[in-house]
mmCIF file of N, CA and C in Angstrom:
data_model
loop_
_atom_site.group_PDB
_atom_site.id
_atom_site.type_symbol
_atom_site.label_atom_id
_atom_site.label_comp_id
_atom_site.label_asym_id
_atom_site.label_seq_id
_atom_site.Cartn_x
_atom_site.Cartn_y
_atom_site.Cartn_z
ATOM 1 N N UNK A 1 9.658 38.134 23.700
ATOM 2 C CA UNK A 1 10.580 37.661 22.694
ATOM 3 C C UNK A 1 11.973 38.191 23.022
ATOM 4 N N UNK A 2 12.941 37.326 22.960
ATOM 5 C CA UNK A 2 14.315 37.680 23.280
ATOM 6 C C UNK A 2 14.935 38.470 22.133
ATOM 7 N N UNK A 3 15.524 39.644 22.419
ATOM 8 C CA UNK A 3 16.179 40.383 21.343
ATOM 9 C C UNK A 3 17.402 39.641 20.841
ATOM 10 N N UNK A 4 17.630 39.725 19.544
ATOM 11 C CA UNK A 4 18.763 39.021 18.957
ATOM 12 C C UNK A 4 19.969 39.933 18.887
ATOM 13 N N UNK A 5 21.121 39.349 19.109
ATOM 14 C CA UNK A 5 22.370 40.099 19.023
ATOM 15 C C UNK A 5 22.784 40.232 17.571
ATOM 16 N N UNK A 6 23.722 41.124 17.304
ATOM 17 C CA UNK A 6 24.233 41.286 15.940
ATOM 18 C C UNK A 6 24.825 39.986 15.419
ATOM 19 N N UNK A 7 25.511 39.231 16.297
ATOM 20 C CA UNK A 7 26.112 37.959 15.869
ATOM 21 C C UNK A 7 25.033 36.969 15.454
ATOM 22 N N UNK A 8 23.925 36.912 16.197
ATOM 23 C CA UNK A 8 22.839 35.995 15.857
ATOM 24 C C UNK A 8 22.187 36.388 14.538
ATOM 25 N N UNK A 9 21.991 37.679 14.343
ATOM 26 C CA UNK A 9 21.396 38.159 13.086
ATOM 27 C C UNK A 9 22.342 37.884 11.927
ATOM 28 N N UNK A 10 23.640 38.131 12.125
ATOM 29 C CA UNK A 10 24.619 37.859 11.068
ATOM 30 C C UNK A 10 24.616 36.387 10.677
ATOM 31 N N UNK A 11 24.494 35.497 11.665
ATOM 32 C CA UNK A 11 24.474 34.057 11.381
ATOM 33 C C UNK A 11 23.235 33.698 10.571
ATOM 34 N N UNK A 12 22.089 34.226 10.951
ATOM 35 C CA UNK A 12 20.862 33.929 10.215
ATOM 36 C C UNK A 12 20.914 34.492 8.803
ATOM 37 N N UNK A 13 21.478 35.678 8.652
ATOM 38 C CA UNK A 13 21.520 36.307 7.338
ATOM 39 C C UNK A 13 22.561 35.684 6.426
ATOM 40 N N UNK A 14 23.433 34.860 6.963
ATOM 41 C CA UNK A 14 24.450 34.220 6.129
ATOM 42 C C UNK A 14 23.917 32.992 5.404
ATOM 43 N N UNK A 15 22.702 32.596 5.697
ATOM 44 C CA UNK A 15 22.104 31.440 5.023
ATOM 45 C C UNK A 15 21.837 31.779 3.562
ATOM 46 N N UNK A 16 22.112 30.833 2.672
ATOM 47 C CA UNK A 16 21.946 31.124 1.240
ATOM 48 C C UNK A 16 20.476 31.307 0.855
ATOM 49 N N UNK A 17 20.231 32.280 0.008
ATOM 50 C CA UNK A 17 18.892 32.555 -0.495
ATOM 51 C C UNK A 17 19.047 32.864 -1.980
ATOM 52 N N UNK A 18 18.297 32.173 -2.816
ATOM 53 C CA UNK A 18 18.427 32.345 -4.262
ATOM 54 C C UNK A 18 17.967 33.746 -4.691
ATOM 55 N N UNK A 19 18.397 34.132 -5.879
ATOM 56 C CA UNK A 19 17.999 35.431 -6.435
ATOM 57 C C UNK A 19 16.480 35.521 -6.560
ATOM 58 N N UNK A 20 15.857 34.441 -7.020
ATOM 59 C CA UNK A 20 14.392 34.438 -7.169
ATOM 60 C C UNK A 20 13.710 34.604 -5.826
ATOM 61 N N UNK A 21 14.245 33.951 -4.784
ATOM 62 C CA UNK A 21 13.653 34.058 -3.454
ATOM 63 C C UNK A 21 13.825 35.479 -2.910
ATOM 64 N N UNK A 22 14.978 36.108 -3.178
ATOM 65 C CA UNK A 22 15.169 37.496 -2.742
ATOM 66 C C UNK A 22 14.174 38.417 -3.458
ATOM 67 N N UNK A 23 13.950 38.163 -4.742
ATOM 68 C CA UNK A 23 12.960 38.947 -5.482
ATOM 69 C C UNK A 23 11.562 38.753 -4.923
ATOM 70 N N UNK A 24 11.232 37.519 -4.564
ATOM 71 C CA UNK A 24 9.928 37.242 -3.975
ATOM 72 C C UNK A 24 9.793 37.951 -2.627
ATOM 73 N N UNK A 25 10.864 37.943 -1.848
ATOM 74 C CA UNK A 25 10.855 38.616 -0.548
ATOM 75 C C UNK A 25 10.592 40.120 -0.737
ATOM 76 N N UNK A 26 11.207 40.712 -1.750
ATOM 77 C CA UNK A 26 10.955 42.129 -2.050
ATOM 78 C C UNK A 26 9.502 42.345 -2.460
ATOM 79 N N UNK A 27 8.960 41.411 -3.240
ATOM 80 C CA UNK A 27 7.556 41.504 -3.656
ATOM 81 C C UNK A 27 6.638 41.512 -2.442
ATOM 82 N N UNK A 28 6.930 40.657 -1.471
ATOM 83 C CA UNK A 28 6.120 40.617 -0.246
ATOM 84 C C UNK A 28 6.224 41.962 0.471
ATOM 85 N N UNK A 29 7.422 42.509 0.537
ATOM 86 C CA UNK A 29 7.614 43.803 1.196
ATOM 87 C C UNK A 29 6.807 44.890 0.489
ATOM 88 N N UNK A 30 6.872 44.934 -0.835
ATOM 89 C CA UNK A 30 6.161 45.962 -1.594
ATOM 90 C C UNK A 30 4.646 45.788 -1.533
ATOM 91 N N UNK A 31 4.200 44.580 -1.187
ATOM 92 C CA UNK A 31 2.764 44.306 -1.081
ATOM 93 C C UNK A 31 2.242 44.567 0.326
ATOM 94 N N UNK A 32 3.015 45.252 1.124
ATOM 95 C CA UNK A 32 2.568 45.573 2.474
ATOM 96 C C UNK A 32 2.931 44.521 3.507
ATOM 97 N N UNK A 33 3.802 43.591 3.145
ATOM 98 C CA UNK A 33 4.265 42.589 4.103
ATOM 99 C C UNK A 33 3.461 41.310 4.123
ATOM 100 N N UNK A 34 2.478 41.186 3.223
ATOM 101 C CA UNK A 34 1.631 39.995 3.209
ATOM 102 C C UNK A 34 1.217 39.668 1.778
ATOM 103 N N UNK A 35 1.294 38.374 1.407
ATOM 104 C CA UNK A 35 0.952 37.943 0.049
ATOM 105 C C UNK A 35 0.219 36.615 0.115
ATOM 106 N N UNK A 36 -0.751 36.429 -0.788
ATOM 107 C CA UNK A 36 -1.472 35.165 -0.919
ATOM 108 C C UNK A 36 -0.759 34.318 -1.976
ATOM 109 N N UNK A 37 -0.380 33.086 -1.602
ATOM 110 C CA UNK A 37 0.330 32.188 -2.523
ATOM 111 C C UNK A 37 -0.458 30.907 -2.788
ATOM 112 N N UNK A 38 -1.755 30.929 -2.518
ATOM 113 C CA UNK A 38 -2.573 29.717 -2.537
ATOM 114 C C UNK A 38 -2.537 28.954 -3.856
ATOM 115 N N UNK A 39 -2.573 29.626 -4.965
ATOM 116 C CA UNK A 39 -2.736 28.940 -6.253
ATOM 117 C C UNK A 39 -1.500 29.031 -7.138
ATOM 118 N N UNK A 40 -0.347 29.223 -6.542
ATOM 119 C CA UNK A 40 0.870 29.372 -7.327
ATOM 120 C C UNK A 40 1.988 28.525 -6.721
ATOM 121 N N UNK A 41 2.213 27.333 -7.275
ATOM 122 C CA UNK A 41 3.226 26.439 -6.701
ATOM 123 C C UNK A 41 4.641 27.014 -6.715
ATOM 124 N N UNK A 42 4.968 27.858 -7.695
ATOM 125 C CA UNK A 42 6.298 28.466 -7.746
ATOM 126 C C UNK A 42 6.472 29.408 -6.558
ATOM 127 N N UNK A 43 5.482 30.257 -6.322
ATOM 128 C CA UNK A 43 5.550 31.188 -5.194
ATOM 129 C C UNK A 43 5.535 30.441 -3.863
ATOM 130 N N UNK A 44 4.819 29.325 -3.798
ATOM 131 C CA UNK A 44 4.822 28.515 -2.571
ATOM 132 C C UNK A 44 6.219 27.972 -2.294
ATOM 133 N N UNK A 45 6.902 27.524 -3.317
ATOM 134 C CA UNK A 45 8.267 26.997 -3.161
ATOM 135 C C UNK A 45 9.234 28.107 -2.719
ATOM 136 N N UNK A 46 9.093 29.289 -3.306
ATOM 137 C CA UNK A 46 9.921 30.421 -2.914
ATOM 138 C C UNK A 46 9.630 30.833 -1.470
ATOM 139 N N UNK A 47 8.362 30.785 -1.095
ATOM 140 C CA UNK A 47 7.980 31.109 0.284
ATOM 141 C C UNK A 47 8.604 30.121 1.264
ATOM 142 N N UNK A 48 8.637 28.836 0.904
ATOM 143 C CA UNK A 48 9.261 27.827 1.765
ATOM 144 C C UNK A 48 10.745 28.103 1.936
ATOM 145 N N UNK A 49 11.413 28.489 0.845
ATOM 146 C CA UNK A 49 12.842 28.801 0.923
ATOM 147 C C UNK A 49 13.086 29.983 1.865
ATOM 148 N N UNK A 50 12.266 31.018 1.749
ATOM 149 C CA UNK A 50 12.403 32.186 2.626
ATOM 150 C C UNK A 50 12.062 31.839 4.071
ATOM 151 N N UNK A 51 11.083 30.963 4.266
ATOM 152 C CA UNK A 51 10.697 30.549 5.614
ATOM 153 C C UNK A 51 11.829 29.805 6.304
ATOM 154 N N UNK A 52 12.526 28.937 5.560
ATOM 155 C CA UNK A 52 13.642 28.183 6.152
ATOM 156 C C UNK A 52 14.737 29.109 6.664
ATOM 157 N N UNK A 53 14.885 30.262 6.054
ATOM 158 C CA UNK A 53 15.887 31.238 6.505
ATOM 159 C C UNK A 53 15.341 32.139 7.609
ATOM 160 N N UNK A 54 14.051 32.055 7.880
ATOM 161 C CA UNK A 54 13.448 32.870 8.930
ATOM 162 C C UNK A 54 12.922 34.210 8.455
ATOM 163 N N UNK A 55 12.841 34.417 7.137
ATOM 164 C CA UNK A 55 12.453 35.705 6.593
ATOM 165 C C UNK A 55 10.950 35.846 6.365
ATOM 166 N N UNK A 56 10.244 34.729 6.276
ATOM 167 C CA UNK A 56 8.797 34.747 6.093
ATOM 168 C C UNK A 56 8.134 33.807 7.093
ATOM 169 N N UNK A 57 6.890 34.128 7.405
ATOM 170 C CA UNK A 57 6.050 33.237 8.209
ATOM 171 C C UNK A 57 4.917 32.772 7.298
ATOM 172 N N UNK A 58 4.685 31.474 7.252
ATOM 173 C CA UNK A 58 3.578 30.930 6.470
ATOM 174 C C UNK A 58 2.455 30.600 7.445
ATOM 175 N N UNK A 59 1.309 31.191 7.224
ATOM 176 C CA UNK A 59 0.175 30.968 8.129
ATOM 177 C C UNK A 59 -0.294 29.528 8.062
ATOM 178 N N UNK A 60 -1.044 29.115 9.052
ATOM 179 C CA UNK A 60 -1.516 27.729 9.155
ATOM 180 C C UNK A 60 -2.329 27.292 7.945
ATOM 181 N N UNK A 61 -3.060 28.206 7.327
ATOM 182 C CA UNK A 61 -3.863 27.846 6.157
ATOM 183 C C UNK A 61 -3.004 27.629 4.915
ATOM 184 N N UNK A 62 -1.702 27.952 5.008
ATOM 185 C CA UNK A 62 -0.721 27.805 3.926
ATOM 186 C C UNK A 62 -1.089 28.604 2.682
ATOM 187 N N UNK A 63 -1.915 29.627 2.859
ATOM 188 C CA UNK A 63 -2.301 30.493 1.754
ATOM 189 C C UNK A 63 -1.567 31.823 1.806
ATOM 190 N N UNK A 64 -1.364 32.328 3.007
ATOM 191 C CA UNK A 64 -0.823 33.663 3.196
ATOM 192 C C UNK A 64 0.571 33.600 3.808
ATOM 193 N N UNK A 65 1.477 34.395 3.279
ATOM 194 C CA UNK A 65 2.812 34.517 3.863
ATOM 195 C C UNK A 65 2.990 35.941 4.352
ATOM 196 N N UNK A 66 3.729 36.082 5.453
ATOM 197 C CA UNK A 66 3.967 37.390 6.051
ATOM 198 C C UNK A 66 5.463 37.585 6.253
ATOM 199 N N UNK A 67 5.931 38.785 6.016
ATOM 200 C CA UNK A 67 7.315 39.156 6.221
ATOM 201 C C UNK A 67 7.600 39.208 7.722
ATOM 202 N N UNK A 68 8.698 38.605 8.150
ATOM 203 C CA UNK A 68 9.087 38.658 9.559
ATOM 204 C C UNK A 68 9.996 39.869 9.793
ATOM 205 N N UNK A 69 10.266 40.148 11.047
ATOM 206 C CA UNK A 69 11.195 41.219 11.377
ATOM 207 C C UNK A 69 12.575 40.941 10.820
ATOM 208 N N UNK A 70 12.987 39.675 10.883
ATOM 209 C CA UNK A 70 14.280 39.294 10.331
ATOM 210 C C UNK A 70 14.299 39.486 8.817
ATOM 211 N N UNK A 71 13.172 39.182 8.161
ATOM 212 C CA UNK A 71 13.071 39.403 6.719
ATOM 213 C C UNK A 71 13.202 40.873 6.370
ATOM 214 N N UNK A 72 12.578 41.733 7.171
ATOM 215 C CA UNK A 72 12.688 43.172 6.947
ATOM 216 C C UNK A 72 14.122 43.637 7.164
ATOM 217 N N UNK A 73 14.777 43.114 8.198
ATOM 218 C CA UNK A 73 16.180 43.453 8.461
ATOM 219 C C UNK A 73 17.063 43.014 7.304
ATOM 220 N N UNK A 74 16.810 41.813 6.788
ATOM 221 C CA UNK A 74 17.575 41.297 5.653
ATOM 222 C C UNK A 74 17.440 42.228 4.453
ATOM 223 N N UNK A 75 16.213 42.634 4.138
ATOM 224 C CA UNK A 75 15.994 43.520 3.000
ATOM 225 C C UNK A 75 16.632 44.891 3.226
ATOM 226 N N UNK A 76 16.564 45.395 4.451
ATOM 227 C CA UNK A 76 17.206 46.677 4.758
ATOM 228 C C UNK A 76 18.715 46.597 4.542
ATOM 229 N N UNK A 77 19.325 45.496 4.988
ATOM 230 C CA UNK A 77 20.766 45.330 4.801
ATOM 231 C C UNK A 77 21.130 45.184 3.329
ATOM 232 N N UNK A 78 20.279 44.510 2.570
ATOM 233 C CA UNK A 78 20.531 44.403 1.127
ATOM 234 C C UNK A 78 20.508 45.785 0.471
ATOM 235 N N UNK A 79 19.566 46.602 0.869
ATOM 236 C CA UNK A 79 19.455 47.946 0.287
ATOM 237 C C UNK A 79 20.677 48.786 0.637
ATOM 238 N N UNK A 80 21.190 48.641 1.847
ATOM 239 C CA UNK A 80 22.375 49.400 2.248
ATOM 240 C C UNK A 80 23.617 48.898 1.521
ATOM 241 N N UNK A 81 23.665 47.598 1.232
ATOM 242 C CA UNK A 81 24.839 47.022 0.560
ATOM 243 C C UNK A 81 24.885 47.435 -0.910
ATOM 244 N N UNK A 82 23.731 47.662 -1.503
ATOM 245 C CA UNK A 82 23.688 48.038 -2.914
ATOM 246 C C UNK A 82 23.626 49.508 -2.991
#
């Protein structure tokens, strides 16, 4: 995997993410980096929003979402900013 430069990470992190999606991303982090969203359409929609930004990976079964390295970096930067 090719390492990303600061400019590439900054570009990816500049994509808009709603407050609810950021909260969901934190929930995934607090759950050990993996969450089951099989029976919750709201969480599935939030997972899709995070996936479009590159912060989550949705497994092929579309039940489980996993935090990506970029998602962890995004959350770390949010914590430093606040």
